[in-house]
């Protein structure tokens, strides 16, 4: 296991390749941002993601990934993650997570944001705020060589203040030349995450999914992808790709125009 883990540590040149992938992915998110508003369909967003990525010579990672049919995930309201873009038209009051992943020269950048469409309910705003705060609480809490469980500890502590549920079945992940690789990055502490270490040179995502009601999930058996809350409550998520350096975490997918650390929705 030690051998496998050691291979996850990137060389300086590989770190730069991941920085480039993260930078392009963030640029894609900044481009998409202006279109995520009432009246647009989620498949129109998907088309924009596809065309922007291809026209810059890169590949949208979700397309055909384990049979996924589109170039990004769009998860509206009670959809927790892996929503498939389609004819649904966004309307005032919705919240929608757009999750984009790009392959740049063989390296993957992965991030997502939840967008508020016009004026939304208090709960919608709070669940969005909570997932954003959870992501940044985790980033602030981790250190080189520290346990992966520092992430789950920080997130659970923050979510408790809101009395919201933290999804356990879907997790962050190592990322690099593969979309999903070791280690798993659960958003609650687990025995494995107490053992795994955030060694300098490892690259991973943090992507907490927060439910306004119970944490329980439900997979849509018809499409095999869409994950919703079991109780019909709202769910929000934010995601960044992070490189652990010997000085601390470096967020590779920071946007220019998106919500910055400390943002109030
Ligand atoms: N981008 C998602 C993640 O953060 C994974 C989506 S897999 C897909 O890990 F096939 F649905 F695109
Ligand atoms: Co991810
Ligand atoms: Co993602």
XYZ file of N, CA and C and ligand atoms in Angstrom:
809
model
N 0.840 -1.213 0.000
C 0.000 0.000 0.000
C 0.868 1.254 0.000
N 2.019 1.120 0.695
C 2.917 2.270 0.780
C 3.416 2.672 -0.604
N 3.679 1.648 -1.440
C 4.184 1.910 -2.788
C 3.140 2.694 -3.584
N 1.903 2.228 -3.508
C 0.810 2.902 -4.212
C 0.664 4.331 -3.759
N 0.767 4.504 -2.472
C 0.581 5.854 -1.938
C 1.721 6.788 -2.380
N 2.943 6.211 -2.395
C 4.084 7.051 -2.761
C 3.949 7.572 -4.188
N 3.390 6.722 -5.073
C 3.246 7.136 -6.463
C 2.271 8.296 -6.642
N 1.433 8.549 -5.645
C 0.493 9.662 -5.751
C 1.193 11.002 -5.576
N 2.397 10.969 -5.024
C 3.096 12.237 -4.794
C 3.720 12.723 -6.102
N 3.359 13.941 -6.456
C 3.739 14.465 -7.771
C 5.122 15.105 -7.730
N 5.829 15.009 -8.855
C 7.098 15.724 -9.024
C 6.774 17.200 -9.241
N 7.744 18.093 -9.111
C 7.484 19.510 -9.374
C 6.895 19.765 -10.763
N 7.369 19.042 -11.773
C 6.824 19.229 -13.131
C 5.372 18.762 -13.190
N 5.074 17.663 -12.503
C 3.697 17.165 -12.479
C 2.780 18.129 -11.708
N 3.307 18.741 -10.664
C 2.529 19.760 -9.936
C 2.156 20.904 -10.877
N 3.101 21.311 -11.710
C 2.820 22.386 -12.667
C 1.761 21.967 -13.686
N 1.782 20.703 -14.097
C 0.763 20.194 -15.029
C -0.611 20.242 -14.371
N -0.691 19.892 -13.103
C -1.966 19.977 -12.378
C -2.396 21.427 -12.197
N -1.433 22.309 -11.957
C -1.772 23.740 -11.839
C -2.410 24.241 -13.141
N -1.870 23.808 -14.265
C -2.410 24.244 -15.560
C -3.825 23.697 -15.761
N -4.052 22.443 -15.376
C -5.386 21.841 -15.509
C -6.386 22.580 -14.616
N -5.983 22.862 -13.383
C -6.861 23.578 -12.452
C -7.171 24.981 -12.967
N -6.152 25.631 -13.505
C -6.326 27.006 -14.005
C -7.312 27.036 -15.170
N -7.172 26.093 -16.110
C -8.117 26.096 -17.232
C -9.529 25.792 -16.741
N -9.651 24.827 -15.834
C -10.986 24.452 -15.344
C -11.674 25.641 -14.661
N -10.896 26.418 -13.909
C -11.442 27.604 -13.235
C -11.869 28.663 -14.258
N -11.080 28.772 -15.307
C -11.400 29.720 -16.383
C -12.714 29.313 -17.063
N -12.909 28.007 -17.224
C -14.165 27.489 -17.772
C -15.337 27.857 -16.853
N -15.155 27.693 -15.555
C -16.217 28.037 -14.601
C -16.532 29.532 -14.683
N -15.505 30.349 -14.791
C -15.726 31.797 -14.911
C -16.478 32.145 -16.202
N -16.220 31.380 -17.255
C -16.924 31.606 -18.527
C -18.397 31.204 -18.415
N -18.651 30.084 -17.784
C -20.007 29.539 -17.663
C -20.911 30.406 -16.786
N -20.274 31.024 -15.782
C -21.010 31.749 -14.732
C -22.095 32.678 -15.275
N -21.781 33.452 -16.297
C -22.721 34.448 -16.822
C -24.003 33.823 -17.392
N -23.924 32.546 -17.789
C -25.072 31.893 -18.422
C -25.984 31.180 -17.432
N -25.544 31.043 -16.201
C -26.339 30.275 -15.239
C -27.366 31.199 -14.612
N -28.508 31.305 -15.286
C -29.569 32.184 -14.782
C -30.929 31.678 -15.249
N -31.992 32.309 -14.735
C -33.351 31.871 -15.053
C -33.558 31.884 -16.567
N -34.228 30.843 -17.078
C -34.564 30.787 -18.496
C -33.642 29.902 -19.309
N -32.470 29.582 -18.765
C -31.532 28.742 -19.513
C -31.798 27.277 -19.146
N -31.637 26.379 -20.110
C -31.791 24.955 -19.778
C -30.430 24.384 -19.382
N -30.495 23.289 -18.622
C -29.226 22.692 -18.178
C -28.465 22.098 -19.364
N -29.162 21.682 -20.420
C -28.413 21.168 -21.577
C -27.745 22.308 -22.363
N -28.308 23.511 -22.281
C -27.600 24.658 -22.898
C -26.290 24.937 -22.143
N -26.341 24.831 -20.824
C -25.110 24.997 -20.024
C -24.087 23.934 -20.437
N -24.580 22.704 -20.577
C -23.702 21.596 -20.966
C -23.031 21.851 -22.317
N -23.821 22.369 -23.256
C -23.283 22.646 -24.597
C -22.183 23.707 -24.527
N -22.409 24.735 -23.695
C -21.397 25.787 -23.523
C -20.109 25.215 -22.929
N -20.274 24.329 -21.951
C -19.100 23.681 -21.333
C -18.345 22.887 -22.402
N -19.107 22.124 -23.166
C -18.490 21.276 -24.193
C -17.735 22.121 -25.225
N -18.398 23.155 -25.736
C -17.806 23.935 -26.836
C -16.607 24.754 -26.364
N -16.705 25.347 -25.173
C -15.583 26.151 -24.660
C -14.354 25.258 -24.443
N -14.601 24.080 -23.860
C -13.500 23.153 -23.575
C -12.846 22.681 -24.878
N -13.663 22.233 -25.835
C -13.116 21.719 -27.098
C -12.395 22.807 -27.869
N -12.989 24.018 -27.863
C -12.376 25.078 -28.670
C -11.032 25.515 -28.082
N -10.776 25.168 -26.827
C -9.448 25.450 -26.254
C -8.531 24.229 -26.338
N -8.992 23.180 -27.032
C -8.131 22.011 -27.265
C -8.122 20.999 -26.128
N -9.104 21.106 -25.239
C -9.140 20.184 -24.100
C -10.378 19.298 -24.172
N -10.498 18.402 -23.157
C -11.607 17.436 -23.158
C -12.424 17.555 -21.887
N -13.771 17.557 -22.024
C -14.608 17.478 -20.821
C -14.566 16.047 -20.272
N -14.100 15.889 -19.045
C -13.896 14.541 -18.489
C -15.184 13.737 -18.298
N -16.315 14.378 -17.937
C -17.522 13.574 -17.689
C -18.039 12.855 -18.935
N -17.824 13.420 -20.139
C -18.430 12.875 -21.354
C -17.948 11.439 -21.583
N -18.910 10.507 -21.543
C -18.655 9.068 -21.716
C -17.896 8.431 -20.541
N -17.701 9.182 -19.447
C -17.054 8.597 -18.274
C -17.999 7.577 -17.647
N -17.620 6.323 -17.667
C -18.467 5.228 -17.176
C -19.892 5.341 -17.714
N -19.993 5.803 -18.951
C -21.287 5.901 -19.615
C -22.055 7.186 -19.356
N -21.443 8.144 -18.627
C -22.141 9.421 -18.393
C -22.314 10.122 -19.753
N -23.550 10.623 -20.048
C -23.822 11.076 -21.407
C -23.486 12.532 -21.723
N -23.100 13.339 -20.737
C -22.931 14.772 -20.984
C -21.563 15.256 -20.524
N -21.293 16.563 -20.716
C -19.953 17.116 -20.461
C -19.780 17.741 -19.084
N -20.882 17.853 -18.335
C -20.791 18.368 -16.965
C -21.971 17.802 -16.183
N -21.984 18.033 -14.888
C -23.134 17.652 -14.073
C -23.870 18.923 -13.650
N -25.201 18.872 -13.722
C -26.026 19.993 -13.272
C -27.044 19.443 -12.279
N -26.918 19.842 -11.038
C -27.730 19.248 -9.971
C -28.612 20.325 -9.345
N -29.923 20.226 -9.620
C -30.879 21.263 -9.254
C -31.645 20.887 -7.974
N -31.729 21.821 -7.034
C -32.571 21.713 -5.826
C -32.321 20.443 -5.000
N -33.200 19.423 -5.109
C -33.018 18.228 -4.268
C -32.026 17.246 -4.877
N -31.438 17.590 -6.030
C -30.392 16.719 -6.596
C -29.080 17.016 -5.883
N -28.488 15.959 -5.332
C -27.260 16.094 -4.549
C -26.047 16.204 -5.469
N -25.969 15.301 -6.451
C -24.833 15.294 -7.386
C -25.171 14.440 -8.602
N -24.319 14.549 -9.644
C -24.397 13.736 -10.864
C -25.681 13.952 -11.654
N -26.317 15.127 -11.489
C -27.480 15.453 -12.307
C -27.070 15.531 -13.775
N -27.889 14.951 -14.648
C -27.587 14.923 -16.085
C -28.252 16.122 -16.759
N -27.488 16.961 -17.462
C -28.091 18.100 -18.157
C -29.185 17.630 -19.123
N -30.250 18.416 -19.226
C -31.389 18.030 -20.065
C -32.272 19.235 -20.342
N -33.544 18.979 -20.645
C -34.449 20.060 -21.055
C -34.910 20.970 -19.907
N -34.556 20.629 -18.661
C -35.050 21.443 -17.537
C -34.555 22.889 -17.652
N -35.516 23.829 -17.520
C -35.221 25.258 -17.621
C -35.108 25.851 -16.217
N -33.972 26.458 -15.898
C -33.798 27.053 -14.570
C -34.793 28.180 -14.372
N -35.312 28.268 -13.130
C -36.270 29.329 -12.831
C -35.917 30.000 -11.503
N -36.426 31.211 -11.339
C -36.208 31.960 -10.101
C -36.520 31.077 -8.891
N -35.625 31.094 -7.906
C -35.842 30.312 -6.685
C -35.069 29.000 -6.659
N -34.566 28.550 -7.838
C -33.789 27.304 -7.891
C -32.382 27.522 -7.329
N -31.781 26.437 -6.850
C -30.329 26.412 -6.706
C -29.813 25.298 -7.608
N -28.665 25.558 -8.235
C -28.111 24.562 -9.162
C -26.602 24.462 -8.975
N -26.131 23.243 -8.812
C -24.692 23.011 -8.772
C -24.224 22.641 -10.175
N -23.212 23.358 -10.648
C -22.575 23.015 -11.928
C -21.181 22.479 -11.607
N -20.948 21.226 -12.008
C -19.682 20.542 -11.696
C -18.954 20.312 -13.014
N -17.787 20.950 -13.161
C -17.029 20.830 -14.410
C -15.661 20.201 -14.140
N -15.270 19.327 -15.043
C -13.976 18.654 -14.946
C -13.361 18.643 -16.337
N -12.101 19.061 -16.438
C -11.428 19.115 -17.738
C -10.165 18.266 -17.717
N -9.895 17.639 -18.857
C -8.606 16.955 -19.042
C -7.709 17.869 -19.878
N -6.638 18.349 -19.254
C -5.681 19.240 -19.925
C -4.346 18.490 -20.012
N -3.938 18.174 -21.230
C -2.685 17.411 -21.438
C -2.618 16.161 -20.554
N -3.766 15.495 -20.386
C -3.790 14.236 -19.634
C -4.022 14.392 -18.140
N -4.104 15.649 -17.642
C -4.290 15.896 -16.214
C -5.674 16.484 -15.960
N -6.280 16.112 -14.821
C -7.675 16.465 -14.550
C -7.788 17.620 -13.548
N -8.600 18.616 -13.887
C -9.005 19.658 -12.937
C -10.490 19.489 -12.674
N -10.924 19.597 -11.432
C -12.308 19.243 -11.051
C -12.816 20.256 -10.022
N -13.952 20.875 -10.307
C -14.519 21.818 -9.337
C -16.003 21.993 -9.576
N -16.701 22.502 -8.560
C -18.110 22.824 -8.744
C -18.510 23.998 -7.863
N -19.605 24.623 -8.286
C -20.196 25.721 -7.511
C -21.699 25.546 -7.521
N -22.336 25.985 -6.453
C -23.793 26.085 -6.436
C -24.173 27.533 -6.702
N -25.094 27.723 -7.653
C -25.562 29.054 -8.041
C -26.985 29.274 -7.533
N -27.255 30.478 -7.045
C -28.611 30.853 -6.637
C -29.263 31.525 -7.843
N -30.456 31.064 -8.235
C -31.148 31.661 -9.376
C -32.154 32.689 -8.861
N -31.799 33.959 -9.052
C -32.667 35.044 -8.569
C -32.830 34.977 -7.064
N -34.015 35.363 -6.616
C -34.278 35.354 -5.182
C -34.662 33.933 -4.760
N -33.983 33.421 -3.744
C -34.238 32.039 -3.301
C -34.711 32.033 -1.846
N -35.219 30.881 -1.410
C -35.703 30.755 -0.030
C -34.543 30.876 0.954
N -34.905 31.138 2.207
C -33.898 31.245 3.259
C -33.127 29.924 3.397
N -33.863 28.821 3.337
C -33.204 27.508 3.454
C -32.234 27.277 2.304
N -32.635 27.652 1.089
C -31.768 27.468 -0.083
C -30.468 28.254 0.088
N -30.611 29.478 0.581
C -29.431 30.327 0.799
C -28.530 29.718 1.887
N -29.175 29.236 2.954
C -28.394 28.704 4.089
C -27.664 27.416 3.743
N -28.310 26.555 2.968
C -27.660 25.284 2.644
C -26.487 25.541 1.689
N -26.643 26.533 0.828
C -25.555 26.929 -0.075
C -24.400 27.531 0.724
N -24.747 28.435 1.635
C -23.721 29.042 2.499
C -22.986 27.967 3.295
N -23.756 27.027 3.821
C -23.151 25.983 4.660
C -22.150 25.155 3.864
N -22.496 24.744 2.647
C -21.560 23.898 1.888
C -20.310 24.694 1.506
N -20.498 25.979 1.204
C -19.337 26.839 0.890
C -18.436 26.989 2.119
N -19.044 27.265 3.256
C -18.274 27.414 4.505
C -17.571 26.106 4.888
N -18.265 24.978 4.659
C -17.662 23.673 4.976
C -16.405 23.436 4.138
N -16.480 23.756 2.837
C -15.314 23.573 1.971
C -14.133 24.395 2.490
N -14.396 25.658 2.817
C -13.284 26.530 3.242
C -12.810 26.216 4.662
N -13.720 25.745 5.508
C -13.304 25.325 6.853
C -12.323 24.163 6.731
N -12.612 23.249 5.803
C -11.727 22.099 5.598
C -10.372 22.553 5.040
N -10.401 23.428 4.042
C -9.141 23.910 3.448
C -8.287 24.584 4.520
N -8.927 25.359 5.373
C -8.195 26.081 6.426
C -7.632 25.159 7.495
N -8.212 23.965 7.590
C -7.889 23.076 8.700
C -6.764 22.095 8.377
N -6.488 21.858 7.075
C -5.547 20.791 6.712
C -4.103 21.285 6.668
N -3.192 20.332 6.864
C -1.769 20.684 6.864
C -0.964 19.526 6.278
N 0.241 19.837 5.749
C 1.050 18.785 5.135
C 1.336 17.664 6.127
N 1.066 16.444 5.704
C 1.318 15.273 6.554
C 0.196 14.975 7.537
N -0.778 15.856 7.617
C -1.891 15.658 8.548
C -2.862 14.611 8.027
N -3.747 14.109 8.899
C -4.686 13.077 8.480
C -5.796 13.631 7.574
N -6.224 12.805 6.631
C -7.360 13.161 5.763
C -8.597 13.463 6.608
N -8.699 12.840 7.770
C -9.875 13.032 8.629
C -10.013 14.460 9.158
N -8.932 15.264 9.077
C -9.066 16.685 9.441
C -10.148 17.358 8.596
N -10.310 16.867 7.365
C -11.315 17.429 6.452
C -12.718 17.156 6.993
N -12.995 15.875 7.291
C -14.305 15.497 7.823
C -14.610 16.167 9.159
N -13.567 16.261 10.009
C -13.778 16.900 11.331
C -14.243 18.340 11.144
N -13.550 19.082 10.291
C -13.879 20.503 10.087
C -15.279 20.659 9.492
N -15.621 19.758 8.561
C -16.920 19.870 7.879
C -18.074 19.534 8.831
N -17.921 18.456 9.567
C -18.989 18.059 10.498
C -19.214 19.153 11.545
N -18.114 19.710 12.040
C -18.221 20.787 13.045
C -19.006 21.974 12.480
N -18.705 22.358 11.232
C -19.377 23.505 10.625
C -20.848 23.201 10.317
N -21.114 22.015 9.788
C -22.493 21.667 9.417
C -23.394 21.583 10.648
N -22.822 21.156 11.782
C -23.590 21.044 13.027
C -24.180 22.376 13.434
N -23.416 23.458 13.207
C -23.892 24.799 13.565
C -25.183 25.140 12.835
N -25.343 24.562 11.646
C -26.542 24.822 10.840
C -27.619 23.757 11.066
N -27.219 22.653 11.721
C -28.126 21.517 11.868
C -28.515 20.901 10.521
N -27.553 20.873 9.587
C -27.774 20.269 8.270
C -27.059 18.918 8.198
N -27.482 18.079 7.223
C -26.899 16.745 7.059
C -25.716 16.734 6.097
N -24.664 16.000 6.445
C -23.491 15.842 5.575
C -23.593 14.491 4.861
N -23.601 14.522 3.531
C -23.714 13.295 2.732
C -22.460 12.433 2.914
N -22.676 11.130 3.098
C -21.548 10.228 3.346
C -21.241 9.290 2.187
N -22.260 9.000 1.359
C -22.061 7.984 0.311
C -21.192 8.479 -0.835
N -21.104 9.773 -1.049
C -20.315 10.332 -2.155
C -19.228 11.194 -1.536
N -18.009 11.053 -2.051
C -16.843 11.613 -1.359
C -15.929 12.357 -2.328
N -15.031 13.170 -1.775
C -13.942 13.709 -2.576
C -12.945 12.592 -2.875
N -11.902 12.938 -3.632
C -11.050 11.885 -4.182
C -9.698 12.441 -4.591
N -8.715 11.545 -4.630
C -7.467 11.907 -5.272
C -7.733 12.188 -6.736
N -6.945 13.091 -7.327
C -7.144 13.449 -8.736
C -5.767 13.725 -9.342
N -5.606 13.408 -10.604
C -4.294 13.594 -11.236
C -4.386 13.226 -12.694
N -3.729 12.103 -13.048
C -3.858 11.603 -14.414
C -5.108 10.761 -14.556
N -5.820 10.569 -13.444
C -7.125 9.895 -13.450
C -8.140 10.828 -12.793
N -9.412 10.655 -13.190
C -10.512 11.461 -12.658
C -10.646 11.181 -11.152
N -10.711 9.900 -10.821
C -10.898 9.501 -9.422
C -9.826 8.490 -9.049
N -9.044 8.788 -8.048
C -8.015 7.855 -7.582
C -7.888 7.967 -6.073
N -6.993 7.173 -5.504
C -6.773 7.234 -4.063
C -6.157 8.568 -3.672
N -6.336 9.069 -2.470
C -7.172 8.465 -1.450
C -8.620 8.947 -1.568
N -9.567 8.223 -0.967
C -10.911 8.765 -0.793
C -10.831 9.930 0.176
N -11.660 10.943 -0.089
C -11.712 12.096 0.811
C -13.139 12.216 1.361
N -13.469 11.430 2.384
C -14.820 11.525 2.937
C -15.019 12.857 3.662
N -16.270 13.293 3.703
C -16.571 14.588 4.333
C -16.999 14.450 5.782
N -16.881 13.222 6.291
C -16.996 12.951 7.731
C -15.781 12.094 8.079
N -15.325 12.141 9.343
C -14.174 11.305 9.700
C -14.518 9.818 9.625
N -13.592 9.014 9.143
C -13.771 7.559 9.054
C -12.462 6.889 9.492
N -12.514 5.586 9.793
C -11.269 4.901 10.173
C -10.180 5.042 9.100
N -10.545 4.880 7.820
C -9.535 4.981 6.753
C -8.977 6.398 6.662
N -9.849 7.409 6.810
C -9.362 8.789 6.671
C -8.495 9.196 7.864
N -8.635 8.488 8.983
C -7.736 8.756 10.115
C -6.348 8.192 9.857
N -6.281 7.173 8.980
C -4.981 6.567 8.640
C -4.309 7.285 7.468
N -5.092 7.668 6.444
C -4.515 8.296 5.246
C -3.964 9.682 5.585
N -2.857 10.030 4.924
C -2.175 11.299 5.238
C -2.122 12.202 4.014
N -2.230 13.497 4.263
C -2.147 14.508 3.192
C -0.679 14.902 3.012
N 0.058 13.990 2.370
C 1.482 14.241 2.198
C 1.731 15.291 1.130
N 2.812 16.055 1.271
C 3.134 17.039 0.227
C 3.229 16.346 -1.133
N 2.669 17.001 -2.159
C 2.713 16.422 -3.507
C 1.470 15.643 -3.860
N 0.523 15.489 -2.914
C -0.702 14.803 -3.318
C -1.780 15.823 -3.687
N -2.583 15.393 -4.655
C -3.621 16.240 -5.231
C -4.958 15.561 -5.008
N -5.947 16.332 -4.599
C -7.237 15.726 -4.236
C -8.323 16.788 -4.318
N -9.575 16.335 -4.231
C -10.685 17.287 -4.181
C -11.320 17.264 -2.792
N -11.932 18.378 -2.435
C -12.852 18.438 -1.296
C -14.163 18.944 -1.890
N -15.261 18.253 -1.633
C -16.521 18.591 -2.313
C -17.745 18.267 -1.472
N -17.859 18.903 -0.303
C -18.948 18.559 0.615
C -20.338 18.794 0.015
N -21.187 17.777 0.164
C -22.600 17.879 -0.211
C -23.397 17.983 1.074
N -24.168 19.066 1.197
C -24.893 19.358 2.432
C -26.388 19.366 2.140
N -27.142 18.597 2.943
C -28.596 18.511 2.774
C -29.301 19.336 3.844
N -30.376 20.008 3.440
C -31.111 20.818 4.412
C -31.849 19.939 5.419
N -32.186 18.712 5.025
C -32.852 17.779 5.941
C -31.919 16.644 6.303
N -32.398 15.414 6.105
C -31.562 14.262 6.480
C -30.449 14.075 5.462
N -29.366 13.410 5.874
C -28.216 13.202 5.005
C -28.457 12.096 3.990
N -29.591 11.389 4.102
C -29.810 10.191 3.296
C -29.999 10.483 1.814
N -29.483 9.567 0.981
C -29.474 9.755 -0.470
C -30.297 8.679 -1.161
N -30.598 8.954 -2.421
C -31.396 8.027 -3.211
C -30.898 8.099 -4.647
N -30.554 6.959 -5.240
C -30.075 6.930 -6.627
C -31.242 6.672 -7.563
N -31.351 7.475 -8.609
C -32.399 7.285 -9.615
C -32.056 6.046 -10.443
N -32.855 4.994 -10.262
C -32.550 3.727 -10.943
C -32.797 3.835 -12.447
N -33.596 4.824 -12.865
C -33.916 4.914 -14.294
C -32.712 5.370 -15.103
N -31.980 6.388 -14.585
C -30.813 6.843 -15.368
C -29.490 6.339 -14.787
N -29.523 5.790 -13.571
C -28.312 5.238 -12.970
C -27.315 6.268 -12.466
N -27.659 7.559 -12.542
C -26.727 8.625 -12.160
C -27.261 9.585 -11.103
N -28.468 10.128 -11.355
C -28.955 11.232 -10.538
C -29.134 10.821 -9.077
N -28.474 11.536 -8.181
C -28.591 11.256 -6.752
C -29.403 12.379 -6.114
N -30.501 12.032 -5.437
C -31.332 13.041 -4.779
C -31.376 12.789 -3.278
N -31.891 13.795 -2.568
C -32.119 13.607 -1.135
C -33.311 12.662 -0.979
N -33.273 11.823 0.034
C -34.356 10.862 0.251
C -35.622 11.578 0.688
N -35.447 12.662 1.464
C -36.615 13.346 2.032
C -37.103 14.508 1.164
N -36.496 14.719 0.014
C -36.937 15.801 -0.875
C -36.398 17.168 -0.490
N -35.563 17.236 0.554
C -34.959 18.512 0.959
C -33.929 18.987 -0.055
N -33.465 20.223 0.135
C -32.485 20.799 -0.780
C -31.081 20.270 -0.472
N -30.203 20.363 -1.495
C -28.809 19.975 -1.294
C -27.899 20.924 -2.074
N -26.768 21.285 -1.475
C -25.814 22.188 -2.143
C -24.407 21.615 -2.015
N -23.530 22.044 -2.922
C -22.159 21.527 -2.955
C -21.207 22.559 -3.569
N -19.990 22.596 -3.034
C -18.881 23.311 -3.681
C -17.696 22.361 -3.722
N -16.855 22.523 -4.722
C -15.686 21.643 -4.886
C -14.486 22.417 -5.406
N -13.323 22.107 -4.846
C -12.061 22.583 -5.406
C -11.083 21.426 -5.536
N -10.153 21.568 -6.478
C -8.992 20.675 -6.576
C -7.840 21.328 -5.824
N -7.195 20.552 -4.976
C -6.188 21.077 -4.050
C -4.899 20.279 -4.159
N -3.784 21.001 -4.171
C -2.463 20.368 -4.103
C -1.905 20.630 -2.710
N -1.525 19.559 -2.012
C -0.858 19.784 -0.722
C 0.626 20.020 -1.001
N 1.133 21.162 -0.589
C 2.560 21.451 -0.743
C 3.204 21.349 0.636
N 4.518 21.482 0.692
C 5.132 21.391 2.030
C 4.864 22.650 2.853
N 4.264 23.660 2.231
C 3.884 24.861 2.995
C 2.410 24.880 3.385
N 1.628 23.955 2.800
C 0.194 23.936 3.085
C -0.601 23.748 1.813
N -1.934 23.799 1.917
C -2.759 23.537 0.738
C -2.704 24.675 -0.278
N -2.646 24.287 -1.557
C -2.728 25.264 -2.651
C -3.980 24.923 -3.453
N -4.928 25.862 -3.512
C -6.177 25.617 -4.240
C -5.905 25.893 -5.718
N -6.052 24.853 -6.556
C -5.660 24.969 -7.967
C -6.789 25.492 -8.852
N -8.014 25.541 -8.309
C -9.177 25.877 -9.141
C -9.848 27.178 -8.694
N -9.054 28.095 -8.149
C -9.620 29.384 -7.726
C -10.109 30.151 -8.948
N -11.299 30.727 -8.844
C -11.838 31.520 -9.943
C -11.542 32.994 -9.712
N -11.643 33.767 -10.798
C -11.462 35.217 -10.681
C -12.757 35.884 -10.239
N -13.892 35.350 -10.734
C -15.159 36.058 -10.553
C -16.156 35.325 -9.658
N -15.810 34.135 -9.207
C -16.712 33.376 -8.344
C -16.616 33.857 -6.908
N -17.412 33.238 -6.025
C -17.365 33.597 -4.601
C -15.991 33.294 -4.006
N -15.412 34.271 -3.332
C -14.099 34.094 -2.709
C -14.297 33.654 -1.261
N -13.243 33.099 -0.664
C -13.270 32.702 0.738
C -13.903 33.789 1.610
N -14.832 33.419 2.473
C -15.504 34.397 3.328
C -16.765 34.992 2.718
N -17.064 34.609 1.457
C -18.227 35.167 0.759
C -19.529 34.912 1.514
N -20.411 35.897 1.523
C -21.761 35.714 2.085
C -22.785 35.737 0.952
N -23.549 34.659 0.859
C -24.546 34.543 -0.222
C -25.802 35.320 0.131
N -17.229 15.794 -11.100
C -17.708 14.755 -10.215
C -16.764 14.743 -9.046
O -16.585 15.766 -8.472
C -17.785 13.417 -10.865
C -18.778 13.353 -11.935
S -18.716 11.805 -12.656
C -19.774 11.987 -13.935
O -16.126 13.798 -8.694
F -19.637 10.941 -14.667
F -20.990 12.130 -13.458
F -19.447 13.053 -14.619
Co -14.647 15.571 -7.748
Co -16.551 17.471 -9.666
